Coordinates of C-alpha atoms in Angstrom, one line a residue:
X28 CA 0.0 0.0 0.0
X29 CA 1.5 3.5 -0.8
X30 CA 1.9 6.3 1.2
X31 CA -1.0 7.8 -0.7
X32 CA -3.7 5.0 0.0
X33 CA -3.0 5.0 3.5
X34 CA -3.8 8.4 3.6
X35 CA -6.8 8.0 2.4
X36 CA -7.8 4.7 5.0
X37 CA -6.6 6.9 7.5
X38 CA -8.8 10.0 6.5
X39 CA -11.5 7.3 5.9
X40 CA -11.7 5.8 9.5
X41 CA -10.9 9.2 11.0
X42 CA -14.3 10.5 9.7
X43 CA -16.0 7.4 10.7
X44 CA -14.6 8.1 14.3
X45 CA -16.2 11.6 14.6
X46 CA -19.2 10.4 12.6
X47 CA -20.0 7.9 15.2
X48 CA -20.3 8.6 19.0
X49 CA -19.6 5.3 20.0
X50 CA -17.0 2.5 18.6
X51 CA -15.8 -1.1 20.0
X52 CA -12.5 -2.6 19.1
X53 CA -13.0 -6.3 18.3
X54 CA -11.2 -9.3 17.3
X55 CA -13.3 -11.8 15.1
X56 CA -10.6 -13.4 13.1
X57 CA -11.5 -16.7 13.9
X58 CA -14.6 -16.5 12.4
X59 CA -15.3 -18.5 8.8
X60 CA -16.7 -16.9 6.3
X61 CA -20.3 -18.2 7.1
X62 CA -19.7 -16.8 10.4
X63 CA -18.5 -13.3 9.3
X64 CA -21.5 -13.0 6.7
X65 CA -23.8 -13.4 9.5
X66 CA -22.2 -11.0 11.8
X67 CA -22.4 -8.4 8.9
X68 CA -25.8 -9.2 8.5
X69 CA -26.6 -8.7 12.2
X70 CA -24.5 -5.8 12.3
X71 CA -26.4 -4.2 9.5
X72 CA -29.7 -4.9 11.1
X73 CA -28.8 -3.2 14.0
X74 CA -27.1 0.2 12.4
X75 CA -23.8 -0.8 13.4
X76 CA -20.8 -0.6 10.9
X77 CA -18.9 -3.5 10.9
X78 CA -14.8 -2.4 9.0
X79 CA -12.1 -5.0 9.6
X80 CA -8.8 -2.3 9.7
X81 CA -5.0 -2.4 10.2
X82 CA -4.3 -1.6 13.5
X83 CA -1.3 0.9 12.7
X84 CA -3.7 2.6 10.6
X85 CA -6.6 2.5 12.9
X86 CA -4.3 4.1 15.9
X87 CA -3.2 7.0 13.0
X88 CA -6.7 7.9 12.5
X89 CA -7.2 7.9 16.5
X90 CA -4.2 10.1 17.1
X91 CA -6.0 12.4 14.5
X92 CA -9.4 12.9 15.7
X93 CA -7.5 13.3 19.2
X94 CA -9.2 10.0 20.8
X95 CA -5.4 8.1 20.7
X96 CA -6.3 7.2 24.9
X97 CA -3.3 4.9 25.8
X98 CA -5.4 2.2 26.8
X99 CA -7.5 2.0 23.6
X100 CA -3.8 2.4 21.8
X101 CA -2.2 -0.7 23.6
X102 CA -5.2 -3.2 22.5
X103 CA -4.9 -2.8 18.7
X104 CA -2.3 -6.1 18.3
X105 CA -3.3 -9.0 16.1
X106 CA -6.5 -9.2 14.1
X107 CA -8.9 -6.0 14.7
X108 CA -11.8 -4.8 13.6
X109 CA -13.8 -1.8 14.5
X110 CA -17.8 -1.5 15.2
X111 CA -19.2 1.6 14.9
X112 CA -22.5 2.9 16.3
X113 CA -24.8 5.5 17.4
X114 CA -26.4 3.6 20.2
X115 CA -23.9 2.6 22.9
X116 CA -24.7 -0.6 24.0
X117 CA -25.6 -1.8 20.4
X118 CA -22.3 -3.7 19.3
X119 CA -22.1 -5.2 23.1
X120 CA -25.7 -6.9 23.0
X121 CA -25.1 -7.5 19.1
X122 CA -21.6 -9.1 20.5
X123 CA -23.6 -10.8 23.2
X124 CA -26.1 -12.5 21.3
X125 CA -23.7 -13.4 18.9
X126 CA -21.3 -15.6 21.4
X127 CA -24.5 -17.8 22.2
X128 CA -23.1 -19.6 18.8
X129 CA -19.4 -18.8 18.5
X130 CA -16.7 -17.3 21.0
X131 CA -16.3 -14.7 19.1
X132 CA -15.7 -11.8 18.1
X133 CA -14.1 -11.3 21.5
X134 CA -14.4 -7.5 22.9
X135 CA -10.8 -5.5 23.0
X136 CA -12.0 -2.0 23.8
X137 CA -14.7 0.3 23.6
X138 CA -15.3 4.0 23.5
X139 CA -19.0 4.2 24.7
X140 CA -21.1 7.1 26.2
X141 CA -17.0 9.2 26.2
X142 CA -15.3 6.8 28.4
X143 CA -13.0 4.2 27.6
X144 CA -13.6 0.6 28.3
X145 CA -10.7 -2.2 27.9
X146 CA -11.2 -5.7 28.1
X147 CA -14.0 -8.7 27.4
X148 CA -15.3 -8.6 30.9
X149 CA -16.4 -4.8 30.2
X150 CA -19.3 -6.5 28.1
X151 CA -21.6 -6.9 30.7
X152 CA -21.4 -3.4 31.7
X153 CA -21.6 -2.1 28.1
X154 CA -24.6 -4.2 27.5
X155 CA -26.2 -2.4 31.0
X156 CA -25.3 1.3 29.9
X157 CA -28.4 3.7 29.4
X158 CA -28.5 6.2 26.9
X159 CA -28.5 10.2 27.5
X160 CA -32.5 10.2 26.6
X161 CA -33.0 6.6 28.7
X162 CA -31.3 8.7 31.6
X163 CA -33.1 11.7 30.9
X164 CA -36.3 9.7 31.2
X165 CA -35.4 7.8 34.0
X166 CA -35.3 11.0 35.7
X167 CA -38.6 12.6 34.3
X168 CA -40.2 9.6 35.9
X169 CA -38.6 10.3 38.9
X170 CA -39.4 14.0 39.5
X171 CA -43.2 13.2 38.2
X172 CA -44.1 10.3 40.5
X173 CA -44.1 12.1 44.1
X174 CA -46.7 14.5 41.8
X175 CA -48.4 11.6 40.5
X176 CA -49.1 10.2 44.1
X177 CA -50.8 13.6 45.5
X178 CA -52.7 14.1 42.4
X179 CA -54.3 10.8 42.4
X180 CA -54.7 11.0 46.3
X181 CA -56.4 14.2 46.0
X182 CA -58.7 12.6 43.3
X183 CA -59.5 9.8 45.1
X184 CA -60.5 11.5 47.9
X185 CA -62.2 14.7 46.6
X186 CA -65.1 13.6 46.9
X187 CA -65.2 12.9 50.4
X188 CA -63.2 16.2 51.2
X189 CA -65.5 18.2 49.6
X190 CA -68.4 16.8 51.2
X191 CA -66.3 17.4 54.7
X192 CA -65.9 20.5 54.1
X193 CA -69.8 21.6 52.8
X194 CA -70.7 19.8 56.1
X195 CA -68.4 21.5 57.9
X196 CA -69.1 25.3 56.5
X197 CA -73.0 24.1 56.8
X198 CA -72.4 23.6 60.7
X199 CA -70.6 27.0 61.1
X200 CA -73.5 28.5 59.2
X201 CA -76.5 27.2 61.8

C-alpha cells in the first residue's frame, strides 16, 4: 500500500470516528466466512458498521481525531476490527447475542457514552449502559411520580373532602 492510499484509510476511518459517537475494538478473526456474513448481516440490522482495519492505521486515524487514549492504543495487536454505532450498547448486545453460537468476536476495547472501556469482561457493563435520553427519562419519571401520588390522592378523595368541608361550612352557618 503507498503512502497515498494509506492516507486515504486513514482519512477514511478518522471520519467514521467523529461520525460515530460510539465504537468497539474487536477481534473476530477466527470467524469462517459463514460466520463473518452473518455477523455483517446482524450488524447491519442493528445500524452498526462493521470495518475490519490495520491496526497501525486504525491508531493513526485515533491520534488524529485526538481520541489516541493509551489504553485503547495498547489493544490494537493481532486481528482487529472496529464497530461503529450511534447507540452505545448496540455492538455489546449485538456481540452478546452473537457468542451464544461462537466465542467470538471477543471484545478488546470500547469507547461508549465518552469513556473508555478495555477488556472482554467490560461487556456486561456495556450491555447495561443507558443512553442520555433513557437517563433523561429515568429522571422525568422520577421527579413526576411524588406528583403523581398527590394528584391521584387528591382525586380519590375529593369527593369525600368536599363533602367534609360543605358539612363543615353548613355547621358554622346554623
Amino acid at each position: 500500500m503507498t503512502k497515498e492510499e494509506k492516507l486515504v484509510v486513514i482519512n477514511a476511518i478518522a471520519e467514521q470516528l467523529q461520525a460515530y459517537p460510539h465504537f468497539y475494538i474487536a477481534d473476530i478473526a477466527a470467524l469462517d466466512a459463514e460466520q463473518t456474513a452473518v455477523l455483517r448481516r446482524k450488524c447491519f440490522e442493528n445500524d452498526v458498521k462493521l470495518v475490519v482495519v490495520k491496526n497501525t492505521l486504525l491508531g493513526k486515524a485515533l491520534e488524529k481525531v485526538e481520541k489516541a487514549d493509551a489504553d485503547l492504543v495498547k489493544v490494537l495487536e493481532g486481528p482487529t476490527s472496529i464497530m461503529f454505532a450511534n447507540v452505545a450498547k448496540a455492538p455489546a448486545v449485538l456481540i452478546k447475542e452473537f457468542r451464544k453460537k461462537s466465542d467470538k468476536p471477543v471484545l478488546k476495547a470500547a469507547f461508549a457514552e465518552g469513556c473508555v472501556y478495555v477488556g472482554d469482561d467490560q461487556l456486561d457493563a456495556l450491555c447495561n449502559i443507558k443512553s442520555k435520553e433513557e437517563l433523561i427519562g429515568d429522571i422525568i419519571a422520577l421527579l413526576q411520580s411524588p406528583a403523581k401520588n398527590v394528584i391521584s390522592a387528591l382525586q380519590a378523595n375529593a369527593g369525600q373532602k368536599i363533602a367534609g368541608i360543605v358539612k363543615t361550612l353548613e355547621s358554622r352557618n346554623n
